[in-house]
Structures are given as C-alpha cells and as structure tokens.
Short mmCIF file of C-alpha atoms and ligand atoms in Angstrom, two decimals:
data_model
loop_
_atom_site.label_atom_id
_atom_site.label_comp_id
_atom_site.label_asym_id
_atom_site.label_seq_id
_atom_site.Cartn_x
_atom_site.Cartn_y
_atom_site.Cartn_z
CA MET A 2 24.69 -34.40 19.49
CA LYS A 3 24.78 -32.52 22.81
CA CYS A 4 27.48 -30.31 21.38
CA GLY A 5 25.35 -29.62 18.31
CA THR A 6 22.29 -28.53 20.31
CA ASP A 7 24.45 -26.40 22.61
CA PHE A 8 25.87 -24.68 19.58
CA CYS A 9 22.41 -24.01 18.14
CA ILE A 10 21.13 -22.69 21.47
CA GLY A 11 24.23 -20.49 21.81
CA LEU A 12 23.74 -19.14 18.31
CA LEU A 13 20.07 -18.39 18.89
CA ALA A 14 20.87 -16.71 22.20
CA ALA A 15 23.59 -14.64 20.57
CA LEU A 16 21.25 -13.54 17.78
CA ALA A 17 18.47 -12.68 20.19
CA ASN A 18 20.83 -10.76 22.47
CA TRP A 19 22.28 -8.74 19.70
CA PRO A 20 21.20 -5.28 20.95
CA ALA A 21 22.09 -6.17 24.57
CA SER A 22 24.80 -3.59 24.99
CA ALA A 23 22.67 -0.84 23.47
CA LEU A 24 19.77 -1.74 25.71
CA ALA A 25 21.70 -2.10 28.95
CA ALA A 26 22.91 1.45 28.60
CA ASN A 27 19.35 2.65 28.18
CA ASP A 28 17.61 3.76 31.36
CA ASP A 29 14.19 3.24 29.84
CA ALA A 30 14.53 -0.39 28.84
CA PRO A 31 11.17 -0.86 27.12
CA LEU A 32 8.74 -3.66 27.72
CA ASN A 33 8.50 -4.68 24.08
CA TYR A 34 11.91 -6.35 24.16
CA PHE A 35 10.37 -9.48 25.59
CA LEU A 36 11.94 -11.54 22.81
CA HIS A 37 15.27 -10.86 24.50
CA SER A 38 16.74 -12.11 27.71
CA TYR A 39 19.14 -10.66 30.26
CA GLY A 40 19.37 -13.53 32.70
CA PRO A 41 19.15 -17.29 33.10
CA SER A 42 15.57 -17.23 34.40
CA SER A 43 14.25 -16.01 31.05
CA GLY A 44 16.92 -17.30 28.61
CA PRO A 45 15.54 -20.83 28.00
CA ALA A 46 11.97 -19.50 27.54
CA MET A 47 13.18 -16.90 25.08
CA ILE A 48 14.94 -19.56 22.99
CA LEU A 49 11.83 -21.75 23.13
CA GLY A 50 9.80 -18.76 21.96
CA TRP A 51 12.09 -18.19 19.00
CA VAL A 52 12.08 -21.90 18.08
CA MET A 53 8.27 -22.03 18.22
CA ALA A 54 7.95 -18.84 16.19
CA THR A 55 10.37 -20.25 13.59
CA VAL A 56 8.45 -23.54 13.34
CA CYS A 57 5.11 -21.68 12.99
CA VAL A 58 6.46 -19.42 10.26
CA ALA A 59 7.98 -22.43 8.44
CA VAL A 60 4.65 -24.30 8.61
CA CYS A 61 2.79 -21.30 7.19
CA ILE A 62 5.30 -20.95 4.35
CA ILE A 63 5.19 -24.69 3.51
CA ILE A 64 1.38 -24.73 3.49
CA GLY A 65 1.27 -21.58 1.36
CA VAL A 66 3.71 -23.01 -1.18
CA LEU A 67 1.83 -26.33 -1.39
CA LEU A 68 -1.48 -24.51 -1.82
CA VAL A 69 -0.17 -22.33 -4.63
CA ALA A 70 1.47 -25.37 -6.28
CA ALA A 71 -1.80 -27.31 -6.10
CA MET A 72 -3.75 -24.43 -7.65
CA ALA A 73 -1.19 -23.92 -10.42
CA ARG A 74 -1.00 -27.57 -11.37
CA LYS A 75 -3.35 -28.45 -14.24
CA ARG A 76 -5.13 -31.77 -14.22
CA GLN A 77 -3.36 -34.33 -16.40
CA PRO A 78 -5.37 -36.79 -18.58
CA ALA A 79 -4.01 -39.52 -16.31
CA ASP A 80 -5.83 -37.92 -13.34
CA PHE A 81 -9.21 -38.61 -14.98
CA ARG A 82 -8.49 -42.32 -15.11
CA ASP A 83 -8.35 -42.19 -11.26
CA ILE A 84 -11.94 -41.01 -10.90
CA GLY A 85 -13.52 -43.34 -8.41
CA HIS A 86 -10.12 -43.95 -6.68
CA GLU A 87 -9.93 -40.63 -4.75
CA GLU A 88 -8.99 -42.39 -1.53
CA GLU A 89 -5.49 -42.81 -2.93
CA GLY A 90 -5.04 -39.07 -2.33
CA LEU A 91 -5.63 -39.73 1.38
CA ALA A 92 -2.00 -40.83 1.65
CA TRP A 93 -1.08 -37.13 1.67
CA VAL A 94 -3.43 -36.48 4.57
CA TYR A 95 -1.81 -39.32 6.56
CA ILE A 96 1.68 -38.03 5.81
CA GLY A 97 0.67 -34.48 6.82
CA THR A 98 -1.00 -35.60 10.03
CA GLY A 99 1.95 -37.84 10.92
CA LEU A 100 4.49 -35.09 10.37
CA SER A 101 2.51 -32.49 12.35
CA THR A 102 2.07 -34.92 15.24
CA CYS A 103 5.81 -35.56 15.40
CA VAL A 104 6.63 -31.84 15.30
CA LEU A 105 4.03 -30.96 17.97
CA PHE A 106 5.17 -33.83 20.18
CA ALA A 107 8.81 -32.73 19.88
CA LEU A 108 7.82 -29.14 20.79
CA ALA A 109 5.80 -30.36 23.79
CA ILE A 110 8.84 -32.27 25.09
CA TYR A 111 11.10 -29.27 24.45
CA ALA A 112 8.64 -27.03 26.38
CA MET A 113 8.76 -29.42 29.36
CA ILE A 114 12.57 -29.52 29.29
CA THR A 115 12.55 -25.71 29.24
CA LEU A 116 10.16 -25.48 32.21
CA ASN A 117 12.38 -27.83 34.15
CA ALA A 118 15.54 -25.90 33.26
CA MET A 119 14.01 -22.67 34.58
CA ALA A 120 12.37 -24.07 37.68
CA LYS A 121 15.34 -23.40 39.96
CA PRO A 122 18.47 -21.26 39.80
CA ALA A 123 21.80 -23.08 39.43
CA THR A 124 22.99 -21.76 42.80
CA ALA A 125 20.96 -20.93 45.92
CA PRO A 126 19.31 -17.48 45.78
CA GLY A 127 21.43 -14.75 47.36
CA LEU A 128 18.46 -12.56 48.28
CA THR A 129 14.81 -13.14 49.16
CA LEU A 130 12.09 -10.58 48.54
CA ALA A 131 8.40 -10.71 49.37
CA VAL A 132 6.41 -8.72 46.83
CA THR A 133 2.72 -8.05 47.47
CA GLY A 134 0.38 -6.72 44.81
CA TYR A 135 -2.08 -3.98 45.85
CA ASP A 136 -4.59 -2.09 43.72
CA TRP A 137 -2.45 -0.54 41.98
CA TRP A 138 1.09 -0.65 43.31
CA TRP A 139 3.69 -3.12 44.65
CA LYS A 140 4.95 -3.50 48.19
CA VAL A 141 8.45 -4.93 48.35
CA VAL A 142 9.91 -6.43 51.54
CA TYR A 143 13.64 -7.28 51.68
CA GLU A 144 13.67 -10.23 54.03
CA ASP A 145 16.43 -10.88 56.54
CA GLU A 146 16.86 -13.36 59.38
CA ASP A 147 17.60 -10.38 61.58
CA PRO A 148 14.34 -8.38 61.76
CA ASP A 149 16.30 -5.14 62.27
CA ARG A 150 17.90 -5.56 58.84
CA ARG A 151 14.63 -6.17 57.07
CA PHE A 152 13.18 -3.19 55.18
CA VAL A 153 10.22 -2.24 53.03
CA THR A 154 10.00 -0.26 49.81
CA ALA A 155 7.58 0.08 46.90
CA ASN A 156 7.48 -0.17 43.10
CA GLU A 157 11.26 -0.24 42.72
CA ILE A 158 13.29 -3.41 43.23
CA HIS A 159 17.07 -3.22 43.43
CA ILE A 160 19.05 -6.41 42.88
CA PRO A 161 22.76 -7.18 42.59
CA VAL A 162 23.96 -8.21 39.11
CA GLY A 163 24.63 -11.90 38.59
CA VAL A 164 22.87 -13.11 41.74
CA PRO A 165 19.72 -15.24 41.66
CA VAL A 166 16.92 -13.55 43.63
CA LEU A 167 13.99 -15.46 45.06
CA ILE A 168 10.71 -13.54 44.91
CA LYS A 169 7.72 -14.63 46.98
CA LEU A 170 4.56 -13.27 45.42
CA ASP A 171 1.27 -12.62 47.16
CA SER A 172 -1.65 -10.23 46.82
CA ALA A 173 -3.50 -8.05 49.30
CA ASP A 174 -6.72 -7.81 47.29
CA VAL A 175 -7.39 -9.26 43.82
CA ILE A 176 -5.31 -11.42 41.49
CA HIS A 177 -2.33 -9.59 40.02
CA ALA A 178 0.61 -10.99 38.07
CA PHE A 179 4.27 -10.10 38.28
CA TRP A 180 6.13 -9.77 34.98
CA VAL A 181 9.56 -8.37 34.22
CA PRO A 182 9.80 -9.61 30.63
CA LEU A 183 13.54 -9.24 30.11
CA LEU A 184 14.33 -11.19 33.26
CA ALA A 185 11.67 -13.87 33.81
CA GLY A 186 8.27 -15.23 32.86
CA LYS A 187 4.94 -14.19 34.38
CA THR A 188 3.81 -15.41 37.80
CA GLN A 189 0.37 -14.88 39.28
CA MET A 190 -0.12 -13.18 42.63
CA ILE A 191 -3.09 -14.77 44.34
CA PRO A 192 -4.52 -13.56 47.67
CA GLY A 193 -3.67 -16.02 50.43
CA LEU A 194 -1.22 -18.05 48.36
CA VAL A 195 2.53 -17.52 48.11
CA ASN A 196 3.86 -18.22 44.61
CA ARG A 197 7.59 -18.27 44.00
CA GLN A 198 9.64 -16.96 41.16
CA TRP A 199 13.31 -16.28 40.75
CA LEU A 200 15.11 -13.87 38.53
CA GLN A 201 18.64 -12.81 37.83
CA ALA A 202 20.04 -9.94 35.77
CA ASP A 203 23.37 -10.52 34.08
CA VAL A 204 23.73 -6.91 32.93
CA ALA A 205 23.36 -3.80 35.12
CA GLY A 206 20.45 -1.60 34.09
CA VAL A 207 16.80 -0.74 34.57
CA TYR A 208 14.24 -3.40 33.66
CA ARG A 209 10.62 -2.41 33.49
CA GLY A 210 7.92 -4.71 34.84
CA GLN A 211 4.16 -4.62 34.64
CA CYS A 212 1.15 -6.22 36.26
CA THR A 213 -0.11 -8.63 33.63
CA GLN A 214 -3.38 -9.84 35.10
CA TYR A 215 -6.26 -7.43 34.68
CA CYS A 216 -6.96 -6.18 38.20
CA GLY A 217 -9.24 -3.18 37.83
CA VAL A 218 -9.39 0.34 36.53
CA GLN A 219 -5.71 1.30 37.01
CA HIS A 220 -4.22 -2.06 35.95
CA ALA A 221 -2.35 -0.39 33.08
CA HIS A 222 -0.70 1.97 35.59
CA MET A 223 0.67 -0.76 37.80
CA ALA A 224 4.27 -0.86 36.66
CA LEU A 225 7.51 -1.44 38.51
CA GLU A 226 11.22 -1.21 37.88
CA VAL A 227 13.96 -3.69 38.63
CA ILE A 228 17.28 -1.91 38.95
CA ALA A 229 20.25 -4.26 38.65
CA GLN A 230 23.39 -2.83 40.24
CA GLU A 231 26.98 -3.88 40.74
CA SER A 232 27.44 -5.52 44.12
CA ALA A 233 29.02 -2.49 45.88
CA ASP A 234 26.31 -0.09 44.64
CA PHE A 235 23.63 -2.52 45.69
CA LYS A 236 25.11 -2.86 49.19
CA ASN A 237 25.20 0.93 49.58
CA TRP A 238 21.60 1.20 48.47
CA GLN A 239 20.57 -1.56 50.86
CA GLU A 240 22.34 0.08 53.83
CA ALA A 241 20.68 3.41 53.04
CA GLN A 242 17.25 1.77 52.86
CA ARG A 243 17.74 0.23 56.30
CA GLN A 244 18.14 3.66 57.92
CA LYS A 245 15.20 5.21 59.70
CA ALA A 246 14.03 8.68 58.73
CA ILE A 247 15.86 11.58 60.39
CA LEU A 248 13.12 13.76 61.81
CA PRO A 249 13.25 17.52 61.29
CA SER A 250 13.15 19.71 64.40
CA ALA A 251 12.78 23.15 62.79
CA ALA A 252 9.97 24.77 60.78
CA PRO A 253 8.76 24.39 58.09
CA ALA A 254 9.65 20.69 57.84
CA ALA A 255 8.71 20.02 61.47
CA ASP A 256 5.24 21.45 60.80
CA GLY A 257 5.07 19.31 57.68
CA LEU A 258 5.71 16.23 59.82
CA LYS A 259 2.73 17.17 62.02
CA GLU A 260 0.55 17.53 58.93
CA PHE A 261 1.78 14.20 57.68
CA MET A 262 0.82 12.56 60.98
CA GLU A 263 -2.60 14.12 60.74
CA HIS A 264 -3.50 13.49 57.09
CA CYS A 265 -1.33 10.63 55.88
CA SER A 266 -0.10 8.35 58.67
CA GLY A 267 -3.22 6.17 58.56
CA CYS A 268 -2.17 4.90 55.13
CA HIS A 269 1.59 5.44 54.93
CA ALA A 270 4.48 4.32 57.11
CA ILE A 271 7.68 6.23 57.77
CA GLN A 272 10.20 4.26 59.81
CA GLY A 273 11.32 6.20 62.85
CA THR A 274 7.95 7.94 63.26
CA GLU A 275 4.60 6.83 64.60
CA ALA A 276 3.26 6.58 61.05
CA THR A 277 2.72 2.88 60.44
CA GLY A 278 -0.16 2.83 57.93
CA ASP A 279 0.02 0.02 55.42
CA HIS A 280 -2.61 0.88 52.81
CA GLY A 281 -0.06 2.76 50.69
CA PRO A 282 3.67 2.70 49.89
CA ASP A 283 6.24 3.06 52.69
CA LEU A 284 7.59 6.59 52.31
CA THR A 285 10.72 6.37 54.52
CA HIS A 286 13.01 6.72 51.47
CA LEU A 287 10.55 8.34 49.07
CA ASN A 288 13.23 10.44 47.34
CA SER A 289 15.42 7.44 46.58
CA ARG A 290 12.88 6.24 44.01
CA ARG A 291 12.90 7.25 40.34
CA LEU A 292 9.16 7.07 39.77
CA LEU A 293 5.91 7.71 41.65
CA ALA A 294 2.53 5.98 41.75
CA ALA A 295 3.73 2.66 40.29
CA GLY A 296 5.60 4.09 37.32
CA LEU A 297 3.11 6.78 36.33
CA LEU A 298 5.07 9.94 37.25
CA THR A 299 8.70 10.96 37.48
CA ASN A 300 9.62 11.55 41.09
CA ASN A 301 10.41 15.20 41.83
CA PRO A 302 9.08 17.66 44.45
CA ARG A 303 6.65 19.31 42.03
CA GLN A 304 5.11 16.00 40.95
CA VAL A 305 4.93 14.78 44.57
CA ILE A 306 2.78 17.70 45.68
CA GLU A 307 0.78 17.54 42.45
CA TRP A 308 0.10 13.87 43.16
CA ILE A 309 -0.93 14.49 46.77
CA THR A 310 -3.42 17.19 45.86
CA HIS A 311 -4.71 15.61 42.61
CA ALA A 312 -4.24 11.83 42.95
CA GLN A 313 -7.77 11.20 41.71
CA ASP A 314 -7.24 13.27 38.56
CA ILE A 315 -3.85 11.74 37.81
CA LYS A 316 -4.79 8.12 38.59
CA PRO A 317 -8.61 8.03 38.80
CA GLY A 318 -9.91 5.33 41.10
CA SER A 319 -6.57 4.95 42.88
CA ARG A 320 -6.73 4.13 46.59
CA MET A 321 -5.19 7.47 47.48
CA PRO A 322 -7.63 10.37 47.80
CA SER A 323 -6.84 13.83 46.43
CA ILE A 324 -6.04 15.80 49.57
CA ALA A 325 -7.02 19.45 49.84
CA LEU A 326 -4.23 21.49 51.43
CA SER A 327 -3.84 25.22 52.05
CA SER A 328 -0.81 26.82 50.46
CA SER A 329 1.05 26.97 53.79
CA GLU A 330 0.24 23.32 54.45
CA ARG A 331 1.58 22.44 51.02
CA ALA A 332 4.81 24.29 51.66
CA ASP A 333 5.31 22.64 55.06
CA LEU A 334 4.46 19.17 53.79
CA SER A 335 6.76 19.60 50.79
CA ALA A 336 9.58 20.67 53.06
CA PHE A 337 9.06 17.60 55.22
CA LEU A 338 8.76 15.15 52.29
CA ALA A 339 11.98 16.59 50.83
CA THR A 340 13.84 15.24 53.89
CA LEU A 341 12.88 11.61 53.13
CA ASN A 342 16.03 10.49 51.33
C1 LIG B 423 -6.61 6.39 52.22
C2 LIG B 423 -5.21 6.09 52.21
C3 LIG B 423 -4.21 7.18 51.86
C4 LIG B 423 -4.06 8.43 52.41
C5 LIG B 423 -4.91 9.08 53.51
C6 LIG B 423 -2.89 8.99 51.79
N1 LIG B 423 -2.37 8.14 50.88
FE1 LIG B 423 -0.73 8.44 49.74
N2 LIG B 423 -1.04 6.68 48.77
C7 LIG B 423 -2.04 5.79 49.07
C8 LIG B 423 -2.00 4.71 48.11
C9 LIG B 423 -2.94 3.52 48.07
C10 LIG B 423 -0.96 5.01 47.22
C11 LIG B 423 -0.53 4.20 46.01
C12 LIG B 423 -1.33 4.72 44.85
C13 LIG B 423 -1.00 4.09 43.54
O1 LIG B 423 0.18 4.11 43.12
O2 LIG B 423 -1.94 3.57 42.91
C14 LIG B 423 -0.37 6.26 47.67
C15 LIG B 423 0.75 6.87 47.08
C16 LIG B 423 1.40 7.96 47.60
C17 LIG B 423 2.64 8.48 47.11
C18 LIG B 423 3.47 7.90 45.98
C19 LIG B 423 4.45 6.93 46.57
C20 LIG B 423 5.23 6.13 45.58
O3 LIG B 423 6.36 5.72 45.89
O4 LIG B 423 4.72 5.88 44.48
C21 LIG B 423 2.95 9.57 47.88
C22 LIG B 423 4.19 10.44 47.76
C23 LIG B 423 1.90 9.71 48.84
N3 LIG B 423 0.96 8.72 48.65
C24 LIG B 423 1.86 10.71 49.81
C25 LIG B 423 0.78 10.92 50.64
C26 LIG B 423 0.68 12.04 51.56
C27 LIG B 423 1.74 13.08 51.76
C28 LIG B 423 -0.53 11.93 52.18
C29 LIG B 423 -1.13 12.87 53.20
C30 LIG B 423 -1.25 14.26 52.80
C31 LIG B 423 -1.15 10.71 51.69
N4 LIG B 423 -0.34 10.15 50.76
C32 LIG B 423 -2.38 10.24 52.12
C33 LIG B 423 -2.95 5.88 50.08
C34 LIG B 423 -3.14 7.00 50.88
CU1 LIG B 424 -3.15 -5.77 37.08
#
C-alpha cells in the first residue's frame, strides 16, 4: 500500500516537474509556474494541488455526464406507475451525498498530512534569514551568531542549493505576505509578529517571488528574487556581502560620497560610512543586485540615476522621493554609486 502511494506521488511529481531542466536554465523563471515545485518545501503542496484539481475535474465530468444522460433518457411507461412514490428516487441523493462526504473527508485528511509533511525540513536549516516587508520592498538580514558576520541586503536572496533555509518573516508597516511559488507556500508578514517559513531549492536558478497580500498602491511592484547557487558560489557571494564599502578618496566619486551623505544617508545605509538610515534598502553592495526597486527595473548605472531623479514617476507613491540634482551632482553621485560592488 505504502509502496503504491509512493509510486503515485513519484509519478505525479515527475509529470509536474517535466519542464524542470528547461526552467532551471531560464534566468526569468516566471511566477505562473506555481503548479511546479523545485524543492521539498513546496513539493507536497504541489501534489496536493494536482490531486485536488484532478478530483474537481472528475466531479464536473461525472455530473455533466449524468445530467446529459438524465435529459436524454425518455420516460418509460413503467415510470408513470411510480407517480406518488417519488421518494424512491431519493436513494440517489443519499448515494451522492454519501460519496461526496467520503471524498471530501479523504481530501481533508490528505491536506492535513500534507501540512504536517511540510511543517519542518528533514534536516536542521543550514541558514537563517530575517526578512522584513516594507512598503514596497524587502529587507533581508543574513543572521550569524557572530555579529561581525551578519549582513543586510534587499530584494535579492541568495541561498545554497539543497540546503533548507529558515526564513523569519516580519513587517515594518502593514501586512505583507512572502511568496516564492516554485519553492514554498505563502506566509503572512505581520507587524510585531515573527512568522517562520522554510524553503529549499534543489536546482540552481533564479526564482521570482512576490508580495501576495495587498499592501497599498505599489503592492504589484513588490517583487523579489531567490537565487539558488552551488555551495562554492554562494560562499563567495556571502563573503563579498560581508565586506564594507571601500571609500573613494579622489574626485568625482569622493564628491559623490559627500552628496550621498547630504541627500541620502537619512534613509540608506552603506556599511563603512556614517550612513545608517534604515527607511530604504542597504546600498553597500548595490551593484551586486540584478534588479532595482523590488524587481521593477534592471540594475545598471543609467537606471540607477533615472530612479534617483524620477522615483515618483517610475514607482508613484514609493517611499523614496524624486531627488532634484544638478548635472555635476548627478555625475559625482553616479561615480560614487558605481563603486558600490
Ligand atoms: C525619504 C527616504 C529616502 C531618501 C532621502 C532616499 N531614498 Fe533611496 N530609497 C528609499 C526607499 C524607501 C527605497 C525603496 C523603494 C522601493 O523599492 O519601493 C529606495 C530605493 C533606492 C534605490 C534602489 C535600491 C534597490 O536595491 O532597489 C537606490 C539606488 C536609492 N534608493 C538611492 C538613493 C540615493 C542615491 C538617494 C540620495 C540622492 C536616495 N536614495 C534618497 C528611500 C529614500
Ligand atoms: Cu503587498
């Protein structure tokens, strides 16, 4: 029996994972692949989803067939003898209700077994992150017992392949929800409460995530990326993120740093400088990220300066003002921001 169910689950998983290799190679893994799974934290839920969808489709087909059969069937003379004994037809209602109850009960038990199977990873998490939702971006803290090894980033989460990662979820303002559909289910981020989720990617690649609790005007532009890397690549990335910024001493970048301290340091932090603002993303390793403004723009020097001067046109309502800069200020600031690798 156990063997039989394992086989069925394996078969379903294999069917659902069919385009896995094609997708893993794709840098823009789309969100609409949520009926697929790339790790053990989403696998059981995906199979449950397929089973439920199959049962629902089967029920619709059976009802449709019965309905058409009933309409097509002509009354026989014998039927008229039963007038006054209609309650005999109730037997079909009892059978239908009985069958549906059994099926729904079985699905409810299966759903509970699934929840239990996904509650914890099989081995202890190898990494702990604290992710905080802000209107409309994500702060990501890589925790470490040694405070000097702890670091902060935004909107882009790197994880090693094959390792369960514990994610503590909280919010700085309203309720958000963290969802990386290919890797795990949705978890709410509630101010003042730490919810926990774990995820694991079995295939290296880029997995898109999205806030999935309406949180205000730019909710749709609150995306993130999980980048699953082989262990050595992940370690290199992690070491690089732990480094403080190397401060420029010559113009124009040194002038750009002064402008940054003047206009930006109240909201943004750069490790190794006196900028410790925490209303916006930590910019220490700005250029290591693929995207800007929670997935809205591709990160390159032109877009960065465009964002700084026109944030309110690009992402109206965002918590970053559009900042008016003279052309020399722009050039200096750009030169400084280009040093943040
Ligand atoms: C009032 C606070 C505030 C000020 C002042 C501010 N920012 Fe921001 N900044 C933010 C917030 C909030 C975000 C996140 C916006 C979003 O994605 O919705 C942001 C995002 C950014 C980003 C994108 C980062 C990423 O990884 O997505 C850059 C780059 C940036 N700011 C640079 C600057 C620079 C340079 C200045 C000064 C000229 C500045 N900001 C001034 C609040 C501020
Ligand atoms: Cu949201």
